[in-house]
């Protein structure tokens, strides 16, 4: 979508290359001693292959809908929960998918199951939530922007009827990819949510077009034209089908910058993500994301300040990736050693390591979770 849209708005398309777009899709296992016995069939994203078969303990999974109330509208929000059966005194993890046209709770599923199956000083219950307008949540025609998404996150954490209602606010760890992590940091910095820790996996702050073409008044006008066209009743669907809702476009995205290894982009993955783009209202959030309306901040300095504001208040893990696109990689790299960043690690992958290399990401998250669950003077690497 980013490539074709860039051709649509760019005054000099001949100078544009696919590799220049950093499109955040729907941003070594080293300690095995404390792990539950797990047989990993594959770390590939293919749902038919990437499953961790636990022999013990038994992990239960349930899915449901939560009703988000916003501007007089009630929107059904999809979520799923993973926990060890008959476990008591659990702490909660909220996992939020990376925002894109193919965002889905599936990207965190293997990671969630892996973490809750592990033995350690703390047991965890993981809840994965689809964003409004994405995944299996309802997709109404709203004026989506970063404030709307922040409002949603704040409500689902704090509402009395939230699927997280059994958690104590201070015991909730938030794990997010891409823009999701940055929106969580914004909400935490404002005191709207009070998690005990945040893990930012391949965090991003700029939409695919602004990160390449900037935010001049001329480009903002072009973004507005593209956004309006994508939201229009008839022509919007036509353009969306050309830019996004076809298997070749999705496959191209995944192979160029979403995954690090093109061999991990299987037909099963593409068909699953293609189906998401065919749902009613599928184009509204991607239109906002692509053109920068979902960007929580406008500059790198503002991005770094989100972490600095939480310095000394909560632990923050940043998970970088070895093969992130150049521009996104530079923004993530700026966080190494930055104020407020408790721990910085790098894993294989590009913009969606939790889906492409779930076992590796789960290992890093588990080490972080265990380290913050016991007194420790410094967990910085």
mmCIF file of C-alpha atoms in Angstrom:
data_model
loop_
_atom_site.group_PDB
_atom_site.id
_atom_site.type_symbol
_atom_site.label_atom_id
_atom_site.label_comp_id
_atom_site.label_asym_id
_atom_site.label_seq_id
_atom_site.Cartn_x
_atom_site.Cartn_y
_atom_site.Cartn_z
ATOM 1 C CA UNK A 1 0.000 0.000 0.000
ATOM 2 C CA UNK A 2 2.770 2.427 0.924
ATOM 3 C CA UNK A 3 4.555 1.943 -2.387
ATOM 4 C CA UNK A 4 1.524 2.507 -4.594
ATOM 5 C CA UNK A 5 0.274 5.371 -2.458
ATOM 6 C CA UNK A 6 3.657 7.027 -2.687
ATOM 7 C CA UNK A 7 3.456 6.863 -6.465
ATOM 8 C CA UNK A 8 0.057 8.533 -6.174
ATOM 9 C CA UNK A 9 1.255 11.497 -4.121
ATOM 10 C CA UNK A 10 4.913 11.857 -5.047
ATOM 11 C CA UNK A 11 5.805 14.645 -7.468
ATOM 12 C CA UNK A 12 8.886 12.629 -8.525
ATOM 13 C CA UNK A 13 7.836 8.978 -8.605
ATOM 14 C CA UNK A 14 10.801 7.976 -10.756
ATOM 15 C CA UNK A 15 13.075 8.629 -7.785
ATOM 16 C CA UNK A 16 11.057 6.446 -5.458
ATOM 17 C CA UNK A 17 12.043 2.895 -4.550
ATOM 18 C CA UNK A 18 10.211 0.250 -2.572
ATOM 19 C CA UNK A 19 13.066 -0.088 -0.097
ATOM 20 C CA UNK A 20 12.741 3.566 0.892
ATOM 21 C CA UNK A 21 9.352 3.006 2.518
ATOM 22 C CA UNK A 22 9.276 1.978 6.168
ATOM 23 C CA UNK A 23 5.800 0.510 6.512
ATOM 24 C CA UNK A 24 4.949 -0.641 10.021
ATOM 25 C CA UNK A 25 2.491 -3.491 9.600
ATOM 26 C CA UNK A 26 -0.173 -4.256 11.233
ATOM 27 C CA UNK A 27 7.330 -2.565 14.596
ATOM 28 C CA UNK A 28 18.592 -16.110 21.290
ATOM 29 C CA UNK A 29 16.887 -18.202 23.262
ATOM 30 C CA UNK A 30 19.674 -18.152 25.881
ATOM 31 C CA UNK A 31 18.136 -19.095 29.219
ATOM 32 C CA UNK A 32 16.335 -22.391 29.103
ATOM 33 C CA UNK A 33 16.829 -23.512 32.670
ATOM 34 C CA UNK A 34 13.582 -22.039 34.005
ATOM 35 C CA UNK A 35 11.426 -22.845 31.044
ATOM 36 C CA UNK A 36 8.519 -25.233 30.830
ATOM 37 C CA UNK A 37 9.269 -28.088 28.485
ATOM 38 C CA UNK A 38 8.193 -26.768 25.086
ATOM 39 C CA UNK A 39 8.451 -28.430 21.724
ATOM 40 C CA UNK A 40 8.659 -25.653 19.131
ATOM 41 C CA UNK A 41 7.460 -26.964 15.808
ATOM 42 C CA UNK A 42 8.645 -23.865 13.971
ATOM 43 C CA UNK A 43 9.381 -20.190 14.553
ATOM 44 C CA UNK A 44 7.826 -19.337 11.205
ATOM 45 C CA UNK A 45 4.699 -17.195 11.200
ATOM 46 C CA UNK A 46 2.653 -19.804 9.307
ATOM 47 C CA UNK A 47 -0.147 -20.674 11.775
ATOM 48 C CA UNK A 48 -0.049 -24.249 10.575
ATOM 49 C CA UNK A 49 3.601 -24.499 11.570
ATOM 50 C CA UNK A 50 4.411 -21.926 14.261
ATOM 51 C CA UNK A 51 2.909 -23.506 17.353
ATOM 52 C CA UNK A 52 4.498 -24.268 20.677
ATOM 53 C CA UNK A 53 3.155 -27.598 21.939
ATOM 54 C CA UNK A 54 3.331 -27.581 25.727
ATOM 55 C CA UNK A 55 3.380 -30.862 27.583
ATOM 56 C CA UNK A 56 2.870 -29.190 30.945
ATOM 57 C CA UNK A 57 1.162 -27.090 32.201
ATOM 58 C CA UNK A 58 -2.151 -26.867 30.358
ATOM 59 C CA UNK A 59 -2.798 -23.496 28.751
ATOM 60 C CA UNK A 60 -6.354 -22.312 28.222
ATOM 61 C CA UNK A 61 -7.373 -19.818 25.555
ATOM 62 C CA UNK A 62 -10.603 -17.894 25.309
ATOM 63 C CA UNK A 63 -11.796 -15.112 23.042
ATOM 64 C CA UNK A 64 -14.480 -12.518 23.491
ATOM 65 C CA UNK A 65 -15.741 -9.034 22.700
ATOM 66 C CA UNK A 66 -15.547 -5.893 24.786
ATOM 67 C CA UNK A 67 -17.832 -2.945 24.018
ATOM 68 C CA UNK A 68 -15.891 0.314 23.626
ATOM 69 C CA UNK A 69 -18.040 3.413 23.955
ATOM 70 C CA UNK A 70 -16.803 6.379 21.963
ATOM 71 C CA UNK A 71 -18.638 9.517 20.840
ATOM 72 C CA UNK A 72 -22.045 7.952 21.320
ATOM 73 C CA UNK A 73 -21.094 4.807 19.420
ATOM 74 C CA UNK A 74 -20.573 1.327 20.863
ATOM 75 C CA UNK A 75 -17.899 -0.673 19.067
ATOM 76 C CA UNK A 76 -17.224 -4.379 19.565
ATOM 77 C CA UNK A 77 -13.562 -4.981 20.314
ATOM 78 C CA UNK A 78 -12.077 -8.429 19.810
ATOM 79 C CA UNK A 79 -9.713 -9.890 22.383
ATOM 80 C CA UNK A 80 -8.278 -13.236 23.384
ATOM 81 C CA UNK A 81 -6.827 -14.395 26.674
ATOM 82 C CA UNK A 82 -4.158 -17.006 27.406
ATOM 83 C CA UNK A 83 -3.495 -18.385 30.884
ATOM 84 C CA UNK A 84 -2.386 -21.492 32.705
ATOM 85 C CA UNK A 85 -5.332 -23.526 33.905
ATOM 86 C CA UNK A 86 -5.977 -23.425 37.653
ATOM 87 C CA UNK A 87 -3.245 -20.842 38.177
ATOM 88 C CA UNK A 88 -3.606 -18.365 41.043
ATOM 89 C CA UNK A 89 -2.009 -14.994 41.836
ATOM 90 C CA UNK A 90 -1.314 -14.186 38.208
ATOM 91 C CA UNK A 91 -0.020 -10.879 36.938
ATOM 92 C CA UNK A 92 -1.428 -9.484 33.723
ATOM 93 C CA UNK A 93 0.123 -8.666 30.355
ATOM 94 C CA UNK A 94 -1.718 -6.607 27.750
ATOM 95 C CA UNK A 95 -0.370 -7.260 24.250
ATOM 96 C CA UNK A 96 -1.270 -4.782 21.518
ATOM 97 C CA UNK A 97 -0.703 -5.478 17.804
ATOM 98 C CA UNK A 98 1.319 -3.254 15.534
ATOM 99 C CA UNK A 99 -0.970 -0.861 13.654
ATOM 100 C CA UNK A 100 -1.378 -1.448 9.905
ATOM 101 C CA UNK A 101 -3.906 -2.551 7.314
ATOM 102 C CA UNK A 102 -3.309 -6.190 8.312
ATOM 103 C CA UNK A 103 -3.068 -5.761 12.089
ATOM 104 C CA UNK A 104 -4.300 -8.767 14.081
ATOM 105 C CA UNK A 105 -4.065 -10.439 17.489
ATOM 106 C CA UNK A 106 -2.495 -13.393 15.668
ATOM 107 C CA UNK A 107 0.875 -11.651 15.622
ATOM 108 C CA UNK A 108 1.208 -12.052 19.425
ATOM 109 C CA UNK A 109 -0.494 -15.442 19.862
ATOM 110 C CA UNK A 110 2.577 -17.703 19.869
ATOM 111 C CA UNK A 111 4.491 -15.271 22.099
ATOM 112 C CA UNK A 112 1.605 -15.127 24.580
ATOM 113 C CA UNK A 113 1.289 -18.910 24.825
ATOM 114 C CA UNK A 114 5.034 -19.280 25.253
ATOM 115 C CA UNK A 115 5.233 -16.758 28.106
ATOM 116 C CA UNK A 116 2.286 -18.054 30.135
ATOM 117 C CA UNK A 117 3.615 -21.631 29.869
ATOM 118 C CA UNK A 118 6.979 -20.793 31.408
ATOM 119 C CA UNK A 119 7.952 -21.517 34.987
ATOM 120 C CA UNK A 120 9.300 -18.651 37.036
ATOM 121 C CA UNK A 121 8.889 -16.574 40.152
ATOM 122 C CA UNK A 122 5.684 -15.047 38.702
ATOM 123 C CA UNK A 123 2.859 -16.530 36.613
ATOM 124 C CA UNK A 124 1.390 -14.431 33.817
ATOM 125 C CA UNK A 125 -1.979 -14.119 32.111
ATOM 126 C CA UNK A 126 -1.771 -12.563 28.622
ATOM 127 C CA UNK A 127 -4.602 -10.644 26.963
ATOM 128 C CA UNK A 128 -4.259 -9.642 23.301
ATOM 129 C CA UNK A 129 -6.574 -6.930 21.984
ATOM 130 C CA UNK A 130 -7.395 -5.891 18.418
ATOM 131 C CA UNK A 131 -7.458 -2.152 17.786
ATOM 132 C CA UNK A 132 -10.800 -0.583 16.814
ATOM 133 C CA UNK A 133 -11.097 -0.662 13.040
ATOM 134 C CA UNK A 134 -8.582 -3.499 12.702
ATOM 135 C CA UNK A 135 -8.300 -7.262 13.094
ATOM 136 C CA UNK A 136 -11.553 -8.863 14.240
ATOM 137 C CA UNK A 137 -12.840 -5.699 15.917
ATOM 138 C CA UNK A 138 -15.635 -3.657 14.352
ATOM 139 C CA UNK A 139 -14.572 -1.052 11.796
ATOM 140 C CA UNK A 140 -16.935 1.936 11.886
ATOM 141 C CA UNK A 141 -16.314 5.123 9.933
ATOM 142 C CA UNK A 142 -14.613 7.291 12.580
ATOM 143 C CA UNK A 143 -12.166 10.137 12.254
ATOM 144 C CA UNK A 144 -9.287 7.956 13.362
ATOM 145 C CA UNK A 145 -6.220 9.691 14.748
ATOM 146 C CA UNK A 146 -3.651 9.161 17.498
ATOM 147 C CA UNK A 147 -5.942 10.676 20.144
ATOM 148 C CA UNK A 148 -8.738 8.239 19.257
ATOM 149 C CA UNK A 149 -6.407 5.273 19.622
ATOM 150 C CA UNK A 150 -5.028 6.631 22.888
ATOM 151 C CA UNK A 151 -8.585 7.041 24.170
ATOM 152 C CA UNK A 152 -9.294 3.413 23.315
ATOM 153 C CA UNK A 153 -6.178 2.176 25.109
ATOM 154 C CA UNK A 154 -6.965 4.267 28.176
ATOM 155 C CA UNK A 155 -10.517 2.943 28.365
ATOM 156 C CA UNK A 156 -9.681 -0.708 27.911
ATOM 157 C CA UNK A 157 -7.097 -0.489 30.688
ATOM 158 C CA UNK A 158 -9.282 1.461 33.124
ATOM 159 C CA UNK A 159 -12.909 0.522 32.409
ATOM 160 C CA UNK A 160 -14.754 -1.438 35.079
ATOM 161 C CA UNK A 161 -16.051 -3.888 32.464
ATOM 162 C CA UNK A 162 -12.704 -4.282 30.692
ATOM 163 C CA UNK A 163 -11.339 -7.792 30.034
ATOM 164 C CA UNK A 164 -8.449 -6.633 32.245
ATOM 165 C CA UNK A 165 -10.802 -5.868 35.146
ATOM 166 C CA UNK A 166 -9.302 -8.565 37.392
ATOM 167 C CA UNK A 167 -5.865 -6.975 37.276
ATOM 168 C CA UNK A 168 -4.481 -4.417 39.676
ATOM 169 C CA UNK A 169 -3.395 -1.440 37.588
ATOM 170 C CA UNK A 170 0.127 -1.458 39.002
ATOM 171 C CA UNK A 171 0.533 -5.153 38.098
ATOM 172 C CA UNK A 172 -0.248 -4.668 34.402
ATOM 173 C CA UNK A 173 2.621 -4.902 31.899
ATOM 174 C CA UNK A 174 1.937 -3.520 28.430
ATOM 175 C CA UNK A 175 3.667 -5.020 25.397
ATOM 176 C CA UNK A 176 3.202 -3.327 22.039
ATOM 177 C CA UNK A 177 4.712 -3.316 18.578
ATOM 178 C CA UNK A 178 5.287 -0.367 16.255
ATOM 179 C CA UNK A 179 2.948 2.580 16.852
ATOM 180 C CA UNK A 180 1.114 0.608 19.547
ATOM 181 C CA UNK A 181 4.128 0.829 21.851
ATOM 182 C CA UNK A 182 4.463 4.575 21.274
ATOM 183 C CA UNK A 183 0.774 5.231 21.943
ATOM 184 C CA UNK A 184 1.098 3.290 25.216
ATOM 185 C CA UNK A 185 4.095 5.413 26.194
ATOM 186 C CA UNK A 186 2.098 8.580 25.461
ATOM 187 C CA UNK A 187 -0.796 7.458 27.652
ATOM 188 C CA UNK A 188 1.528 6.393 30.468
ATOM 189 C CA UNK A 189 3.438 9.685 30.325
ATOM 190 C CA UNK A 190 0.180 11.612 30.752
ATOM 191 C CA UNK A 191 -0.841 9.443 33.695
ATOM 192 C CA UNK A 192 -3.885 8.100 31.847
ATOM 193 C CA UNK A 193 -2.669 4.547 32.429
ATOM 194 C CA UNK A 194 -0.276 3.319 35.093
ATOM 195 C CA UNK A 195 1.362 0.085 33.964
ATOM 196 C CA UNK A 196 4.101 -1.542 35.994
ATOM 197 C CA UNK A 197 6.311 -1.806 32.883
ATOM 198 C CA UNK A 198 6.239 -1.354 29.107
ATOM 199 C CA UNK A 199 7.952 -3.430 26.416
ATOM 200 C CA UNK A 200 8.283 -1.657 23.065
ATOM 201 C CA UNK A 201 8.951 -4.091 20.219
ATOM 202 C CA UNK A 202 10.289 -2.436 17.054
ATOM 203 C CA UNK A 203 8.633 0.847 18.129
ATOM 204 C CA UNK A 204 7.716 3.394 15.450
ATOM 205 C CA UNK A 205 6.262 6.890 15.546
ATOM 206 C CA UNK A 206 5.942 8.020 11.905
ATOM 207 C CA UNK A 207 3.536 6.706 9.275
ATOM 208 C CA UNK A 208 4.862 5.183 6.049
ATOM 209 C CA UNK A 209 4.468 8.309 3.911
ATOM 210 C CA UNK A 210 5.583 11.040 6.363
ATOM 211 C CA UNK A 211 8.728 9.138 7.307
ATOM 212 C CA UNK A 212 9.767 9.198 3.647
ATOM 213 C CA UNK A 213 8.334 12.450 2.305
ATOM 214 C CA UNK A 214 8.164 14.609 5.429
ATOM 215 C CA UNK A 215 5.429 16.940 6.634
ATOM 216 C CA UNK A 216 5.677 20.068 4.525
ATOM 217 C CA UNK A 217 2.428 21.911 3.847
ATOM 218 C CA UNK A 218 2.480 20.630 0.264
ATOM 219 C CA UNK A 219 2.868 17.013 1.375
ATOM 220 C CA UNK A 220 0.220 17.363 4.081
ATOM 221 C CA UNK A 221 -2.186 18.532 1.357
ATOM 222 C CA UNK A 222 -1.329 15.461 -0.708
ATOM 223 C CA UNK A 223 -1.815 13.193 2.296
ATOM 224 C CA UNK A 224 -5.210 14.762 2.919
ATOM 225 C CA UNK A 225 -6.247 14.178 -0.698
ATOM 226 C CA UNK A 226 -5.180 10.536 -0.565
ATOM 227 C CA UNK A 227 -6.860 10.008 2.804
ATOM 228 C CA UNK A 228 -10.115 11.537 1.619
ATOM 229 C CA UNK A 229 -10.095 9.437 -1.522
ATOM 230 C CA UNK A 230 -9.535 6.214 0.432
ATOM 231 C CA UNK A 231 -12.432 7.025 2.764
ATOM 232 C CA UNK A 232 -14.868 7.866 -0.040
ATOM 233 C CA UNK A 233 -17.802 5.430 -0.515
ATOM 234 C CA UNK A 234 -17.136 4.114 -4.035
ATOM 235 C CA UNK A 235 -13.810 5.315 -5.337
ATOM 236 C CA UNK A 236 -12.265 4.589 -1.943
ATOM 237 C CA UNK A 237 -12.912 0.880 -2.232
ATOM 238 C CA UNK A 238 -11.592 0.879 -5.784
ATOM 239 C CA UNK A 239 -8.343 2.559 -4.764
ATOM 240 C CA UNK A 240 -8.023 0.404 -1.641
ATOM 241 C CA UNK A 241 -8.365 -2.756 -3.730
ATOM 242 C CA UNK A 242 -5.566 -1.557 -5.991
ATOM 243 C CA UNK A 243 -3.219 -0.384 -3.228
ATOM 244 C CA UNK A 244 -3.864 -2.928 -0.474
ATOM 245 C CA UNK A 245 -6.544 -5.524 -0.923
ATOM 246 C CA UNK A 246 -4.746 -7.904 -3.237
ATOM 247 C CA UNK A 247 -2.430 -10.758 -2.415
ATOM 248 C CA UNK A 248 0.474 -9.546 -4.531
ATOM 249 C CA UNK A 249 0.604 -6.196 -2.721
ATOM 250 C CA UNK A 250 0.524 -7.874 0.677
ATOM 251 C CA UNK A 251 3.188 -10.377 -0.300
ATOM 252 C CA UNK A 252 5.382 -7.562 -1.587
ATOM 253 C CA UNK A 253 5.031 -5.674 1.712
ATOM 254 C CA UNK A 254 5.949 -8.691 3.784
ATOM 255 C CA UNK A 255 8.947 -9.664 1.700
ATOM 256 C CA UNK A 256 10.363 -6.161 1.379
ATOM 257 C CA UNK A 257 10.208 -4.836 4.950
ATOM 258 C CA UNK A 258 7.744 -6.618 7.245
ATOM 259 C CA UNK A 259 9.743 -9.863 7.499
ATOM 260 C CA UNK A 260 13.496 -10.262 7.425
ATOM 261 C CA UNK A 261 13.450 -13.624 5.639
ATOM 262 C CA UNK A 262 11.275 -13.818 2.489
ATOM 263 C CA UNK A 263 11.098 -17.591 2.897
ATOM 264 C CA UNK A 264 8.960 -17.057 6.011
ATOM 265 C CA UNK A 265 6.277 -15.341 3.933
ATOM 266 C CA UNK A 266 4.048 -18.334 3.288
ATOM 267 C CA UNK A 267 0.815 -18.576 1.273
ATOM 268 C CA UNK A 268 -1.053 -19.216 4.527
ATOM 269 C CA UNK A 269 0.134 -15.899 5.954
ATOM 270 C CA UNK A 270 -0.791 -13.976 2.810
ATOM 271 C CA UNK A 271 -4.276 -15.496 2.548
ATOM 272 C CA UNK A 272 -4.963 -14.770 6.214
ATOM 273 C CA UNK A 273 -3.904 -11.135 5.920
ATOM 274 C CA UNK A 274 -5.701 -10.691 2.602
ATOM 275 C CA UNK A 275 -8.950 -11.791 4.257
ATOM 276 C CA UNK A 276 -8.560 -8.969 6.806
ATOM 277 C CA UNK A 277 -8.472 -6.383 4.020
ATOM 278 C CA UNK A 278 -11.827 -7.577 2.640
ATOM 279 C CA UNK A 279 -13.876 -6.755 5.726
ATOM 280 C CA UNK A 280 -16.378 -3.942 5.816
ATOM 281 C CA UNK A 281 -14.676 -0.695 6.837
ATOM 282 C CA UNK A 282 -11.200 -2.184 6.374
ATOM 283 C CA UNK A 283 -9.777 0.927 4.697
ATOM 284 C CA UNK A 284 -10.525 3.590 7.331
ATOM 285 C CA UNK A 285 -7.708 3.018 9.831
ATOM 286 C CA UNK A 286 -5.064 2.261 7.158
ATOM 287 C CA UNK A 287 -5.969 5.546 5.415
ATOM 288 C CA UNK A 288 -5.198 7.396 8.652
ATOM 289 C CA UNK A 289 -2.055 5.396 9.441
ATOM 290 C CA UNK A 290 -0.532 5.641 5.988
ATOM 291 C CA UNK A 291 -0.870 9.431 5.917
ATOM 292 C CA UNK A 292 0.393 10.115 9.425
ATOM 293 C CA UNK A 293 -2.820 10.762 11.383
ATOM 294 C CA UNK A 294 -2.002 7.979 13.835
ATOM 295 C CA UNK A 295 1.481 9.328 14.584
ATOM 296 C CA UNK A 296 1.687 9.974 18.355
ATOM 297 C CA UNK A 297 4.582 12.436 17.944
ATOM 298 C CA UNK A 298 6.068 14.492 15.116
ATOM 299 C CA UNK A 299 9.837 14.364 15.690
ATOM 300 C CA UNK A 300 12.577 12.103 17.031
ATOM 301 C CA UNK A 301 13.109 14.461 19.968
ATOM 302 C CA UNK A 302 9.458 14.080 20.955
ATOM 303 C CA UNK A 303 9.822 10.313 20.577
ATOM 304 C CA UNK A 304 12.831 10.219 22.914
ATOM 305 C CA UNK A 305 11.032 12.494 25.372
ATOM 306 C CA UNK A 306 8.271 9.892 25.806
ATOM 307 C CA UNK A 307 10.835 7.524 27.306
ATOM 308 C CA UNK A 308 12.594 10.234 29.318
ATOM 309 C CA UNK A 309 9.316 11.242 31.023
ATOM 310 C CA UNK A 310 9.012 7.743 32.464
ATOM 311 C CA UNK A 311 12.618 7.526 33.642
ATOM 312 C CA UNK A 312 12.758 6.172 37.186
ATOM 313 C CA UNK A 313 8.995 5.514 37.214
ATOM 314 C CA UNK A 314 8.637 2.204 35.345
ATOM 315 C CA UNK A 315 11.035 -0.214 33.605
ATOM 316 C CA UNK A 316 10.979 -0.003 29.805
ATOM 317 C CA UNK A 317 12.325 -2.658 27.452
ATOM 318 C CA UNK A 318 13.106 -1.768 23.837
ATOM 319 C CA UNK A 319 13.412 -4.624 21.350
ATOM 320 C CA UNK A 320 15.219 -3.597 18.182
ATOM 321 C CA UNK A 321 15.559 -5.754 15.063
ATOM 322 C CA UNK A 322 18.528 -6.540 12.873
ATOM 323 C CA UNK A 323 16.759 -5.985 9.555
ATOM 324 C CA UNK A 324 14.324 -3.142 10.160
ATOM 325 C CA UNK A 325 14.031 -0.706 7.215
ATOM 326 C CA UNK A 326 16.720 1.981 7.266
ATOM 327 C CA UNK A 327 14.605 4.887 8.489
ATOM 328 C CA UNK A 328 12.764 2.902 11.160
ATOM 329 C CA UNK A 329 16.035 1.303 12.249
ATOM 330 C CA UNK A 330 17.565 4.748 12.811
ATOM 331 C CA UNK A 331 14.696 5.813 15.075
ATOM 332 C CA UNK A 332 14.902 2.622 17.139
ATOM 333 C CA UNK A 333 18.697 2.823 17.343
ATOM 334 C CA UNK A 334 18.392 6.313 18.845
ATOM 335 C CA UNK A 335 16.826 4.658 21.908
ATOM 336 C CA UNK A 336 19.929 2.650 22.817
ATOM 337 C CA UNK A 337 21.278 4.227 25.987
ATOM 338 C CA UNK A 338 18.538 6.869 25.954
ATOM 339 C CA UNK A 339 17.100 8.217 29.186
ATOM 340 C CA UNK A 340 14.201 6.104 30.397
ATOM 341 C CA UNK A 341 15.195 2.968 28.471
ATOM 342 C CA UNK A 342 15.932 0.313 31.078
ATOM 343 C CA UNK A 343 17.010 -2.427 28.704
ATOM 344 C CA UNK A 344 17.766 -2.456 24.969
ATOM 345 C CA UNK A 345 18.094 -5.708 23.011
ATOM 346 C CA UNK A 346 18.261 -6.690 19.363
ATOM 347 C CA UNK A 347 16.606 -9.735 17.813
ATOM 348 C CA UNK A 348 16.278 -11.151 14.293
ATOM 349 C CA UNK A 349 13.486 -9.708 12.195
ATOM 350 C CA UNK A 350 12.288 -6.509 10.562
ATOM 351 C CA UNK A 351 9.044 -4.737 11.522
ATOM 352 C CA UNK A 352 7.159 -7.745 12.902
ATOM 353 C CA UNK A 353 9.648 -9.892 14.868
ATOM 354 C CA UNK A 354 6.957 -11.137 17.269
ATOM 355 C CA UNK A 355 5.253 -12.863 14.363
ATOM 356 C CA UNK A 356 8.290 -13.966 12.363
ATOM 357 C CA UNK A 357 10.489 -15.028 15.298
ATOM 358 C CA UNK A 358 8.044 -15.502 18.194
ATOM 359 C CA UNK A 359 10.179 -17.868 20.275
ATOM 360 C CA UNK A 360 13.112 -15.442 20.292
ATOM 361 C CA UNK A 361 10.907 -12.489 21.182
ATOM 362 C CA UNK A 362 9.190 -14.510 23.907
ATOM 363 C CA UNK A 363 12.579 -15.347 25.403
ATOM 364 C CA UNK A 364 13.592 -11.688 25.608
ATOM 365 C CA UNK A 365 10.235 -10.667 27.046
ATOM 366 C CA UNK A 366 10.337 -13.473 29.610
ATOM 367 C CA UNK A 367 13.792 -12.466 30.807
ATOM 368 C CA UNK A 368 12.568 -8.881 31.180
ATOM 369 C CA UNK A 369 9.395 -9.916 33.007
ATOM 370 C CA UNK A 370 11.289 -12.114 35.436
ATOM 371 C CA UNK A 371 13.872 -9.398 36.088
ATOM 372 C CA UNK A 372 11.253 -6.798 37.018
ATOM 373 C CA UNK A 373 9.406 -9.239 39.270
ATOM 374 C CA UNK A 374 12.231 -9.438 41.808
ATOM 375 C CA UNK A 375 14.382 -6.677 43.353
ATOM 376 C CA UNK A 376 17.300 -5.906 41.073
ATOM 377 C CA UNK A 377 19.620 -2.879 41.082
ATOM 378 C CA UNK A 378 20.143 -2.680 37.319
ATOM 379 C CA UNK A 379 18.892 -4.750 34.383
ATOM 380 C CA UNK A 380 20.518 -2.687 31.670
ATOM 381 C CA UNK A 381 22.648 -4.660 29.228
#
